[in-house]
PDB file of C-alpha atoms in Angstrom:
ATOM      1  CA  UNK A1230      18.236  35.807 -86.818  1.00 98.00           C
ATOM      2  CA  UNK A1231      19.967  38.091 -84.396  1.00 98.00           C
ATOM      3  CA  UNK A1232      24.025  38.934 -84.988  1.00 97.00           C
ATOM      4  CA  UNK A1233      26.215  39.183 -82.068  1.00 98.00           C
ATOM      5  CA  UNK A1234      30.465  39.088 -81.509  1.00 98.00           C
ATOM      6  CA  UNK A1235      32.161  36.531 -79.865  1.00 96.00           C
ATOM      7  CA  UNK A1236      34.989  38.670 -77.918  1.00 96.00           C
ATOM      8  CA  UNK A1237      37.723  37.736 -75.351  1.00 91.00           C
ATOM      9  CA  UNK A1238      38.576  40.274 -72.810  1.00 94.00           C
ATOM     10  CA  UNK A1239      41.970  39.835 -73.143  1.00 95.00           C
ATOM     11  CA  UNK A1240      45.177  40.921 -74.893  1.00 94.00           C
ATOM     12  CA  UNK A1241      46.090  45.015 -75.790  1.00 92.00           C
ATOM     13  CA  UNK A1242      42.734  46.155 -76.035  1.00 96.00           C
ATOM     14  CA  UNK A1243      40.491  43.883 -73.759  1.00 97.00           C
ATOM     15  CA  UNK A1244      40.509  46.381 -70.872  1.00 97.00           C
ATOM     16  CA  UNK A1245      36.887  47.663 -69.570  1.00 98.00           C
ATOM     17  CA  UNK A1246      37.111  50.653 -70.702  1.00 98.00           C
ATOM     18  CA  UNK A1247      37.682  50.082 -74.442  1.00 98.00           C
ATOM     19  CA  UNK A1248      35.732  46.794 -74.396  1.00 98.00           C
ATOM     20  CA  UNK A1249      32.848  49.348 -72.774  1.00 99.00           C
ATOM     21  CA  UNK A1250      33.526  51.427 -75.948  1.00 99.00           C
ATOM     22  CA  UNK A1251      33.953  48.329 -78.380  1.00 99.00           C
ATOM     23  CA  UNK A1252      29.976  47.322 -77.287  1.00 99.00           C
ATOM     24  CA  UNK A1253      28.850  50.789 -77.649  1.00 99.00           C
ATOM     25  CA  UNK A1254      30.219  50.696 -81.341  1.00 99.00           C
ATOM     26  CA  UNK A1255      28.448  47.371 -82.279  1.00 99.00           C
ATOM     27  CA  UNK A1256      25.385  48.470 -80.311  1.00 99.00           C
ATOM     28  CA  UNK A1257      25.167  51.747 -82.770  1.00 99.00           C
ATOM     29  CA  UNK A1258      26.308  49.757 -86.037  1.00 99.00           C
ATOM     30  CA  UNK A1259      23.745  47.587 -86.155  1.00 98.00           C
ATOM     31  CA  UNK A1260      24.641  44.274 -83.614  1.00 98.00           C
ATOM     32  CA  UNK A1261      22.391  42.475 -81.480  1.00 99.00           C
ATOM     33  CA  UNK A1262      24.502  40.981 -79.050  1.00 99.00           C
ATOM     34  CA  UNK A1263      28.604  41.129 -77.764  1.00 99.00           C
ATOM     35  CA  UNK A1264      29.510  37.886 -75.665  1.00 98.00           C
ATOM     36  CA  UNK A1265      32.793  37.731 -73.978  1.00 98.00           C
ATOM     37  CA  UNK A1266      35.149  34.195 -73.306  1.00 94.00           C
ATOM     38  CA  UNK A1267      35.443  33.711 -69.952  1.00 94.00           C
ATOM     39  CA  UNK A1268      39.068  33.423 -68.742  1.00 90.00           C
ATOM     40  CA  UNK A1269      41.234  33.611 -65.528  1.00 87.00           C
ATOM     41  CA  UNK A1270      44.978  32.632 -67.466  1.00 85.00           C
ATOM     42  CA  UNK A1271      44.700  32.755 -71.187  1.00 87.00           C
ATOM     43  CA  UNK A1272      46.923  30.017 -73.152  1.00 82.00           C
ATOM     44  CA  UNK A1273      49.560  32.123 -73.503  1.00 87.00           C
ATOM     45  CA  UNK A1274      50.574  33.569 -70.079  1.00 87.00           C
ATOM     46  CA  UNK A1275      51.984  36.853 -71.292  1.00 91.00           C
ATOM     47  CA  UNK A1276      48.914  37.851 -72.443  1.00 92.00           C
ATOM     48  CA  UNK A1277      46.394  40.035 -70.286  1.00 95.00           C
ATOM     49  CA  UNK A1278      43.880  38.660 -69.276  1.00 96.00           C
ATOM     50  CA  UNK A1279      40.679  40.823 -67.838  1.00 97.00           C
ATOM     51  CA  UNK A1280      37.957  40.091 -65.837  1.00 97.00           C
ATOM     52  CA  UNK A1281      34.615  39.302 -67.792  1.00 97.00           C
ATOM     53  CA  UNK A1282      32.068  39.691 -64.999  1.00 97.00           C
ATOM     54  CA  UNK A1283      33.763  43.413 -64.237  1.00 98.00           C
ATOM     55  CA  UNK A1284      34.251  43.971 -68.053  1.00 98.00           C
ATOM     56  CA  UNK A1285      30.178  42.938 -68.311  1.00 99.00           C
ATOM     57  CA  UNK A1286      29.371  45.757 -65.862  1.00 99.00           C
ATOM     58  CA  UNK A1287      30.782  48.039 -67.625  1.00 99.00           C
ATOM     59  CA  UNK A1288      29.531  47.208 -71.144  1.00 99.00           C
ATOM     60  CA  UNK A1289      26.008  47.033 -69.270  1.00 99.00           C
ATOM     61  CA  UNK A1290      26.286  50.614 -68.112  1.00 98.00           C
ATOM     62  CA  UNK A1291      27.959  51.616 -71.588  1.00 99.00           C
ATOM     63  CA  UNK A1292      24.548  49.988 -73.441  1.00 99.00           C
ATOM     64  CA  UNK A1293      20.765  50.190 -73.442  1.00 99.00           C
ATOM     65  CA  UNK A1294      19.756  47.580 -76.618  1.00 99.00           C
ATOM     66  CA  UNK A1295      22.463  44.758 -77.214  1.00 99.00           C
ATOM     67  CA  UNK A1296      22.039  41.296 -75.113  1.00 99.00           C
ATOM     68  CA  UNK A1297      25.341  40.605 -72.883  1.00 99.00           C
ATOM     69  CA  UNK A1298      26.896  37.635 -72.066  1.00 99.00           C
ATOM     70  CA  UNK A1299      29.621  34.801 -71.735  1.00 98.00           C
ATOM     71  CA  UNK A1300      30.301  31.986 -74.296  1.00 94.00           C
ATOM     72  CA  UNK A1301      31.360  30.550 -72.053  1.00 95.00           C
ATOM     73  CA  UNK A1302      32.170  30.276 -68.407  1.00 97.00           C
ATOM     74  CA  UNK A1303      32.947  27.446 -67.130  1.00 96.00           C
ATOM     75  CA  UNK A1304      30.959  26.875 -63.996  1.00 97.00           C
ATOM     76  CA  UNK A1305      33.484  23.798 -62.320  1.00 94.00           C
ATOM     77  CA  UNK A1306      35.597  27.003 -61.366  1.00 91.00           C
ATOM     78  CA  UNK A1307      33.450  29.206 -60.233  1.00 94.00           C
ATOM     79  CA  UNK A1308      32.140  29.663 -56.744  1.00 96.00           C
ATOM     80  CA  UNK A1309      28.624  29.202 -57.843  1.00 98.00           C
ATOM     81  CA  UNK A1310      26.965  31.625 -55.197  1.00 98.00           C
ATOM     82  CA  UNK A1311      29.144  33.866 -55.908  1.00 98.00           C
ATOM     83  CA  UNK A1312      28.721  33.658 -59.376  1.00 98.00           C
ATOM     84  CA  UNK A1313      24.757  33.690 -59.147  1.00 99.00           C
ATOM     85  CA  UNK A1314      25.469  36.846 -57.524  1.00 98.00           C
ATOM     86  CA  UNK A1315      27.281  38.410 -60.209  1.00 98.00           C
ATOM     87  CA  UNK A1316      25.142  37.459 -62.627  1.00 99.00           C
ATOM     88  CA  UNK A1317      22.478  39.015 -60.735  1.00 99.00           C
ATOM     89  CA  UNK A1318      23.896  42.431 -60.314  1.00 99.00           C
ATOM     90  CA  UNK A1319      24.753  42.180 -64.341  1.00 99.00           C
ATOM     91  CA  UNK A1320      21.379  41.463 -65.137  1.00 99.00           C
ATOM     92  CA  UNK A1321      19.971  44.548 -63.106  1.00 99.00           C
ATOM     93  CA  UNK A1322      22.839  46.474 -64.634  1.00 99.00           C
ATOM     94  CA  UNK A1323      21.655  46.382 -68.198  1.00 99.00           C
ATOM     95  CA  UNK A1324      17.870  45.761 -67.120  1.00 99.00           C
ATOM     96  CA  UNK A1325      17.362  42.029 -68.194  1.00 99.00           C
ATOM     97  CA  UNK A1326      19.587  41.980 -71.181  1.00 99.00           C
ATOM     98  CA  UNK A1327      22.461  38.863 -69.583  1.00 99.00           C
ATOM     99  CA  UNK A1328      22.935  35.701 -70.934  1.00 99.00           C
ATOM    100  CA  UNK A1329      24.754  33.299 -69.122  1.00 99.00           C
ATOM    101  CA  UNK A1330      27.060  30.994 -71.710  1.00 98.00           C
ATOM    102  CA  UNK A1331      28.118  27.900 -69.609  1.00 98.00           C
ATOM    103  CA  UNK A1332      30.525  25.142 -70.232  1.00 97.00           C
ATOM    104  CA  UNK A1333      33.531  22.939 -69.149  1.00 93.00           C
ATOM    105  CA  UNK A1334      36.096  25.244 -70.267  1.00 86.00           C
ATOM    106  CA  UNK A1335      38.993  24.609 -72.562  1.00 77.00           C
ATOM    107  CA  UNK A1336      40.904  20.964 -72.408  1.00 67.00           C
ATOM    108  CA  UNK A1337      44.125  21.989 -71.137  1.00 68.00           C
ATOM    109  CA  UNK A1338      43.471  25.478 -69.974  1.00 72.00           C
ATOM    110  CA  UNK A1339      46.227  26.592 -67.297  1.00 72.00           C
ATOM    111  CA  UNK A1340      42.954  28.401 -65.374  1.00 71.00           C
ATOM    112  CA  UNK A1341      42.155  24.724 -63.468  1.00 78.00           C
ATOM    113  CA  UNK A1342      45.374  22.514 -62.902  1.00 78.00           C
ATOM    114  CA  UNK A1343      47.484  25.685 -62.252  1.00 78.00           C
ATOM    115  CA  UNK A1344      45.333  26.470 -59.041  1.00 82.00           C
ATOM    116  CA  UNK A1345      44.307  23.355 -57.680  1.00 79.00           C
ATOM    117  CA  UNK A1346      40.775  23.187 -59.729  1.00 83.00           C
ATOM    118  CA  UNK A1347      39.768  19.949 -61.303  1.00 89.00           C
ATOM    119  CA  UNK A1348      41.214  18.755 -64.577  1.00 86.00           C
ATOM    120  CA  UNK A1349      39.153  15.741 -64.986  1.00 91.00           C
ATOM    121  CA  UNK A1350      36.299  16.650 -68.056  1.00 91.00           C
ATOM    122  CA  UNK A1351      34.270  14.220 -66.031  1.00 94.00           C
ATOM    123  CA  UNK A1352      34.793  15.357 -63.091  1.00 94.00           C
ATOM    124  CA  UNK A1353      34.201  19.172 -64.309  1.00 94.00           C
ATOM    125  CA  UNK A1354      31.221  18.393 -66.251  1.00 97.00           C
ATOM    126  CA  UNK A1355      29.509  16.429 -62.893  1.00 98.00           C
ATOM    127  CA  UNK A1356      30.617  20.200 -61.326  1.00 97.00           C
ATOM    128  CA  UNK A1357      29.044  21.883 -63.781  1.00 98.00           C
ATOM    129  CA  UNK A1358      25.423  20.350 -63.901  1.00 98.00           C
ATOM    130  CA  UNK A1359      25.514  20.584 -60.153  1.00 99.00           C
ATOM    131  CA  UNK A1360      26.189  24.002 -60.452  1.00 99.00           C
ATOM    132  CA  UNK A1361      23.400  24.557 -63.002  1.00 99.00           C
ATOM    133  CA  UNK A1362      20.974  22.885 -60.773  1.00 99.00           C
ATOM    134  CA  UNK A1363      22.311  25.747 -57.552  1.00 99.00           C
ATOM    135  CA  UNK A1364      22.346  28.680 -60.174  1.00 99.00           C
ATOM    136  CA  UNK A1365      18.593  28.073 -60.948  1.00 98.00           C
ATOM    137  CA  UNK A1366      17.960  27.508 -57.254  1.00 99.00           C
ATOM    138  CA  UNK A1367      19.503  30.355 -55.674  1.00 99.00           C
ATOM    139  CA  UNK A1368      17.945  32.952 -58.550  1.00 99.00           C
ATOM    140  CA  UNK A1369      14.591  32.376 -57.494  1.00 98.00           C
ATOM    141  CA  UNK A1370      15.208  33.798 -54.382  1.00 98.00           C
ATOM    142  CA  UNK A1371      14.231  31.347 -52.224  1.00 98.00           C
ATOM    143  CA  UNK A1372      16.489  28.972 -49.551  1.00 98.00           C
ATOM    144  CA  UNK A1373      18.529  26.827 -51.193  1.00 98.00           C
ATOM    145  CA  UNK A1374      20.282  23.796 -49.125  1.00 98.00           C
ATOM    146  CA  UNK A1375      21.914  21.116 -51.667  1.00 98.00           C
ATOM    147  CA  UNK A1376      24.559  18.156 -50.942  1.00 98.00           C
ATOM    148  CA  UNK A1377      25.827  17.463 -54.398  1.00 98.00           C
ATOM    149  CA  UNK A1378      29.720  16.181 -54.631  1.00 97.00           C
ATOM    150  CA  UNK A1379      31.092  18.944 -55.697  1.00 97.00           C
ATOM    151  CA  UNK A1380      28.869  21.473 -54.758  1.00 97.00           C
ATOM    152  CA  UNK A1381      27.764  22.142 -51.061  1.00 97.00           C
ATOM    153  CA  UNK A1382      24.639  24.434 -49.358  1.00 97.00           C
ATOM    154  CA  UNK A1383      22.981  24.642 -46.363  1.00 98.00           C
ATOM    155  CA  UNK A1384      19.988  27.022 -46.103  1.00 98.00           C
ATOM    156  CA  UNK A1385      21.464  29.745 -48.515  1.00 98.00           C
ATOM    157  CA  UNK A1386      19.095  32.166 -49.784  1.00 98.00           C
ATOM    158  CA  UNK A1387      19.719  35.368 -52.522  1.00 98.00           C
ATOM    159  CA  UNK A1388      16.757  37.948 -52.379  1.00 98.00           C
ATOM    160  CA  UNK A1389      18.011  39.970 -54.697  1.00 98.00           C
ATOM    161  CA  UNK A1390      16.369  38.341 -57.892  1.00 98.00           C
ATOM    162  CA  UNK A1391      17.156  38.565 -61.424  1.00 99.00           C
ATOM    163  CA  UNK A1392      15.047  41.469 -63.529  1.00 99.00           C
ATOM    164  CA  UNK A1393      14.639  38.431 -65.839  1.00 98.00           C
ATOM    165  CA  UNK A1394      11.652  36.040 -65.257  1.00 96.00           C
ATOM    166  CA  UNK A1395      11.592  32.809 -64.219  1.00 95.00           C
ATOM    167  CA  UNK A1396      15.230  33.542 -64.267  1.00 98.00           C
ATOM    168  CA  UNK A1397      18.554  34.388 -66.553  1.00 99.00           C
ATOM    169  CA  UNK A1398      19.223  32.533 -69.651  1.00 99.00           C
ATOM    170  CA  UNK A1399      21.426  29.622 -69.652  1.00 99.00           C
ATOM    171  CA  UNK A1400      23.142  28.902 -72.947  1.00 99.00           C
ATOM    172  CA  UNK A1401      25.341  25.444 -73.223  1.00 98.00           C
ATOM    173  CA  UNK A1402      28.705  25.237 -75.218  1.00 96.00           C
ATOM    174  CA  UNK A1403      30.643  22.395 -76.046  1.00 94.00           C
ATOM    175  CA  UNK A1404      31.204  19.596 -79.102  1.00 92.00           C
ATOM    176  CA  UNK A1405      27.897  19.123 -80.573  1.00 94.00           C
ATOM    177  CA  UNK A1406      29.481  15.805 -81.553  1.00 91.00           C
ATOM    178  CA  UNK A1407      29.706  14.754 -78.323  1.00 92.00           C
ATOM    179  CA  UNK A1408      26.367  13.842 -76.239  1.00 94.00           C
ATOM    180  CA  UNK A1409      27.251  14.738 -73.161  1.00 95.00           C
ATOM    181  CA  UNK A1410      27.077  18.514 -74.079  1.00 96.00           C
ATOM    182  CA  UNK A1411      24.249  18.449 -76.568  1.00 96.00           C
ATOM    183  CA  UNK A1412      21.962  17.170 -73.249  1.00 96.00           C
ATOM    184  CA  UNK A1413      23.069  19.594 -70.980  1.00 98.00           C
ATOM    185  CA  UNK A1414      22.022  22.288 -73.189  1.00 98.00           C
ATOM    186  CA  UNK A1415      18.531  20.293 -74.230  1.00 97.00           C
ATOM    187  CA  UNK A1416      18.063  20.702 -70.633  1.00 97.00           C
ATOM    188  CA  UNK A1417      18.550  24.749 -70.214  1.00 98.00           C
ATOM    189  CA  UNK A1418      17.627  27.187 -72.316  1.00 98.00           C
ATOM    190  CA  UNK A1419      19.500  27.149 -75.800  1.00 98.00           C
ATOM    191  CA  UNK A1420      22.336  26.020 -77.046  1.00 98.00           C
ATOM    192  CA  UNK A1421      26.018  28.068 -78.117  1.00 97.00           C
ATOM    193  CA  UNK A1422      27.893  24.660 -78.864  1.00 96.00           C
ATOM    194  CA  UNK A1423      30.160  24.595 -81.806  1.00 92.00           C
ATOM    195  CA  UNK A1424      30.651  21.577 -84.444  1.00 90.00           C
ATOM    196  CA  UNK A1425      33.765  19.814 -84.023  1.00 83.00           C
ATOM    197  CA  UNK A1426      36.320  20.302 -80.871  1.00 73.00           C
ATOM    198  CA  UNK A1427      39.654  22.132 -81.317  1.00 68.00           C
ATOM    199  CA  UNK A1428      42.311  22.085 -82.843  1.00 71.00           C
ATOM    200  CA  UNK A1429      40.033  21.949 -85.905  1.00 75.00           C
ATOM    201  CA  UNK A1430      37.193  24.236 -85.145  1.00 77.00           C
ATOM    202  CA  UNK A1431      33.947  23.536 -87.322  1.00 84.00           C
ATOM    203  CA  UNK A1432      30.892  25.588 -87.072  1.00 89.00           C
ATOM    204  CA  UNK A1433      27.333  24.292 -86.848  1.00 94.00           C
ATOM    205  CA  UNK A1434      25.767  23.182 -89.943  1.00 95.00           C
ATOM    206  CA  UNK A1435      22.224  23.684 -91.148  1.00 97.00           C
ATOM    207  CA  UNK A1436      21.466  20.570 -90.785  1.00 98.00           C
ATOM    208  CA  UNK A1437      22.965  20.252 -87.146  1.00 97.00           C
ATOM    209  CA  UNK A1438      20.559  23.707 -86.170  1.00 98.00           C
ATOM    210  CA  UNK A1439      17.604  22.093 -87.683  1.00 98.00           C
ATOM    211  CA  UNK A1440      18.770  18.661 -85.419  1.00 97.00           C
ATOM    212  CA  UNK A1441      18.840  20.805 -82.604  1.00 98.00           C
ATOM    213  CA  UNK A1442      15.564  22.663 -82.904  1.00 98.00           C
ATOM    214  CA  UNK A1443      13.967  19.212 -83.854  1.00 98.00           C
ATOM    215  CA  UNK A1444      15.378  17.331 -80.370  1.00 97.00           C
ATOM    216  CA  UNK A1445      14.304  20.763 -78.465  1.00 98.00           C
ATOM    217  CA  UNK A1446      10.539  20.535 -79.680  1.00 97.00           C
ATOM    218  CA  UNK A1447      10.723  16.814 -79.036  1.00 96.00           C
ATOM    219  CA  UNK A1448      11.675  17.672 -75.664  1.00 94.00           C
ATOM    220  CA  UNK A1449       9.116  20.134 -75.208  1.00 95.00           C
ATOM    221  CA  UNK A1450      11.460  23.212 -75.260  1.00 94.00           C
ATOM    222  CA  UNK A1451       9.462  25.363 -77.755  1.00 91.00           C
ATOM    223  CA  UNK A1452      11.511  28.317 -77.206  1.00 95.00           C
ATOM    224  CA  UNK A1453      15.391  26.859 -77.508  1.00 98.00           C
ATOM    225  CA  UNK A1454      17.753  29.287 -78.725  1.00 99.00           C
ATOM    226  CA  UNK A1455      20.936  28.151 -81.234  1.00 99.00           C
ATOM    227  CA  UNK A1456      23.142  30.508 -81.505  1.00 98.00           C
ATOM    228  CA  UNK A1457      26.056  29.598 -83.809  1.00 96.00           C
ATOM    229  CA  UNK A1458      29.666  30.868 -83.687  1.00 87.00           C
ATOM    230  CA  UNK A1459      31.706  31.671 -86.134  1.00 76.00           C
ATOM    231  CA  UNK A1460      35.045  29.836 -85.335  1.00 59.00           C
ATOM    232  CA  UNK A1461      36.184  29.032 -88.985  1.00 56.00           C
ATOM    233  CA  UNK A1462      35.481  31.520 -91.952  1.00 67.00           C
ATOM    234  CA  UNK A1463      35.171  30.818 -95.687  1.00 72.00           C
ATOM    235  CA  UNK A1464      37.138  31.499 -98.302  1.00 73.00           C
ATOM    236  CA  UNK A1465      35.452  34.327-100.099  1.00 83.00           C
ATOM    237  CA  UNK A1466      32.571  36.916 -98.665  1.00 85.00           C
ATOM    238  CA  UNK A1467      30.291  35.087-100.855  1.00 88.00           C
ATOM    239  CA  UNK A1468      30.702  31.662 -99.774  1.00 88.00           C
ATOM    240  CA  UNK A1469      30.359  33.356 -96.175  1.00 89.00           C
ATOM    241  CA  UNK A1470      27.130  35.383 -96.922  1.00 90.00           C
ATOM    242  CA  UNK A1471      25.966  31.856 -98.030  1.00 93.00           C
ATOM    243  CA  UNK A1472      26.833  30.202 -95.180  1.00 93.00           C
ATOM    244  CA  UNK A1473      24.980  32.358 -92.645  1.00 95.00           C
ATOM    245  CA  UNK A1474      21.905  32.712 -95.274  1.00 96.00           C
ATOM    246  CA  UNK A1475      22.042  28.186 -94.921  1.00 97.00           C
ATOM    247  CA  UNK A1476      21.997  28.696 -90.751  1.00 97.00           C
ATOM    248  CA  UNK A1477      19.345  31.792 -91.227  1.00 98.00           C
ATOM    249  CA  UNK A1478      17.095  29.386 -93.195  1.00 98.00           C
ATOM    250  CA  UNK A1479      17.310  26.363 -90.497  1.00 98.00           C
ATOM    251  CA  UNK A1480      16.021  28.471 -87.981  1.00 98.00           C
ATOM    252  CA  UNK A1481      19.229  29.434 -85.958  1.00 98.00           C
ATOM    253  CA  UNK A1482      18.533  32.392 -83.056  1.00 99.00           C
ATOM    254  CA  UNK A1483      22.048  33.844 -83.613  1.00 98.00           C
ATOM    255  CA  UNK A1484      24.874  34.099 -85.362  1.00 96.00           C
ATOM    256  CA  UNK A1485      28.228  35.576 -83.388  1.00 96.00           C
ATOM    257  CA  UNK A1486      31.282  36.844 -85.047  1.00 94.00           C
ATOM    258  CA  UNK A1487      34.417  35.516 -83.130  1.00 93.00           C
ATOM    259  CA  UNK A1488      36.907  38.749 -83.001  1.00 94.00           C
ATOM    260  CA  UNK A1489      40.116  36.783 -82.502  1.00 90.00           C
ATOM    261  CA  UNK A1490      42.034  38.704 -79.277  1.00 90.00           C
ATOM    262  CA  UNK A1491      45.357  39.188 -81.697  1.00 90.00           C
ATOM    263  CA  UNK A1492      43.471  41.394 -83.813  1.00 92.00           C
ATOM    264  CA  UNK A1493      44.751  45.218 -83.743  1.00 95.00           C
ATOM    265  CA  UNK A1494      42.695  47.731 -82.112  1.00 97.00           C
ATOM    266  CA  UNK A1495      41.975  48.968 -85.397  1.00 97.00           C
ATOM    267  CA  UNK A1496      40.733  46.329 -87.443  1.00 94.00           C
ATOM    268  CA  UNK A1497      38.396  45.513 -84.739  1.00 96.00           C
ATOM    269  CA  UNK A1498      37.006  48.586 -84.537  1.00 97.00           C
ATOM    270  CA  UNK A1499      36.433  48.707 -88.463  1.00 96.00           C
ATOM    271  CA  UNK A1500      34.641  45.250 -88.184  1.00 93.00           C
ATOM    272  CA  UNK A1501      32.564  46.060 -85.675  1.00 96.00           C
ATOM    273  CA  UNK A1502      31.732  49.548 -87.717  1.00 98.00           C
ATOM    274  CA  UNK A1503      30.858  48.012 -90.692  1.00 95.00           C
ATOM    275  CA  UNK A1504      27.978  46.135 -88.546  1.00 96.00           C
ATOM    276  CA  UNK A1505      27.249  42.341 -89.030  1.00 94.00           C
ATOM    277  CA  UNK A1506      27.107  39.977 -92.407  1.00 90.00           C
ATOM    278  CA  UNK A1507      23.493  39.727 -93.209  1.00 91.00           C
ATOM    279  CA  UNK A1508      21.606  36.511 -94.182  1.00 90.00           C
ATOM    280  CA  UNK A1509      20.529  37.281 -98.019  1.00 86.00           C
TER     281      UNK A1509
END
């Protein structure tokens, strides 16, 4: 099992520069991975908020070993050509090390309703499977003309191709509860969906990685990726190093430490130091 960190470019220290220097840490302390949350507003508008596709260029440039990513962006507000594009360029940045995390975004977030985006989940998640379906499209490099309802191309073609082959990664986050979600990621390429939807976070089980894995092989996805978050911790280190042992044993790809954006400067740094929690 790989160990990444779950980090939001946002707040006092989620500038590029020192979010550069917070992935260079992990990457010489022993992580695998740093994945940032993909904002525009964050819930609180006096915080900062920083741009994760610029922030992932320079952590790309800043690395050589550690896979990059979001968990997650959500794709109904994107301008998915443009967005292939970044993604693109990120990818040849840190020579085939992106992941792309995708989702529907926060219920409630102020970065759809507040600029004219759509609000309904139903609505977003139709937005985001069409986007999916262009993302895939348009990184193979080839002409792309799709008439979807909320997404719209005629004859639209990227050369510039991913390093990656057939194409970037495409993670899916969401309830696991819920079945919309756990199908869209059966579809792609793994899975970063978390237990049970806020306000009471819940991390994936054992038994919901093993559940996972066993509807991917059904499916004929061999190779599907879980990667678990850590949203909630335990009560003791103990109860924690047995928690990520359980997820180790079921199989899971990764486990990523969620750096909450209030933390100081300081104590992030320390975490990231001491490296990740091992599986016994």
């Amino acid at each position: 099992m790989k160990y990444g960190l779950d980090i939001s470019a946002v707040g006092e220290w989620g500038d590029p520069i020192t979010m550069a220097e917070l992935a260079r840490l992990a990457e010489d302390s022993g992580w695998d991975g740093v994945f940032l949350e993909d904002y525009v507003f964050f819930h609180d508008p006096s915080v900062p908020v920083y741009d994760p596709w610029v922030t992932l260029a320079a952590i790309a440039v800043a690395t050589s070993r550690v896979t990059i990513g979001t968990c997650v962006t959500p794709v109904a507000r994107r301008r998915v050509w443009k967005l292939a594009a970044e993604a693109i360029t990120v990818d040849h940045l840190s020579a085939g090390r992106l992941v792309l995390g995708v989702g529907l975004g926060d219920a409630g977030s102020p970065d759809f309703g507040g600029v004219g985006d759509l609000t309904d989940p139903t609505a977003r998640a139709a937005a985001l499977d069409e986007g999916l379906e262009v993302l895939a499209a348009l990184w193979s490099g080839e002409p792309v003309s799709y008439q979807g309802s909320h997404v719209s191309l005629q004859d639209v073609r990227l050369p510039a191709r991913p390093v990656q082959r057939p194409r970037i990664p495409i993670w899916v986050g969401g309830c696991a509860a819920l079945p919309g979600p756990r199908r869209r990621a059966l579809r792609w390429d793994g899975s970063c969906l978390y237990g049970t939807p806020p306000p009471d976070w819940q991390d994936l089980t054992a038994d919901d990685v093993r559940a996972l894995k066993d509807e991917a092989a059904a499916a004929g996805n061999a190779h599907f990726v879980v990667a678990v978050g850590g949203r909630q911790r335990r009560a003791d280190l103990d109860a924690e190093v047995d928690y990520v042992s359980s997820i180790a044993a079921a199989d899971a790809d990764w486990w990523s430490e969620y750096v909450p954006p209030d933390r100081s400067l300081e104590d992030t740094r320390a975490l990231i130091a001491g490296g990740p929690l091992r599986a016994r």
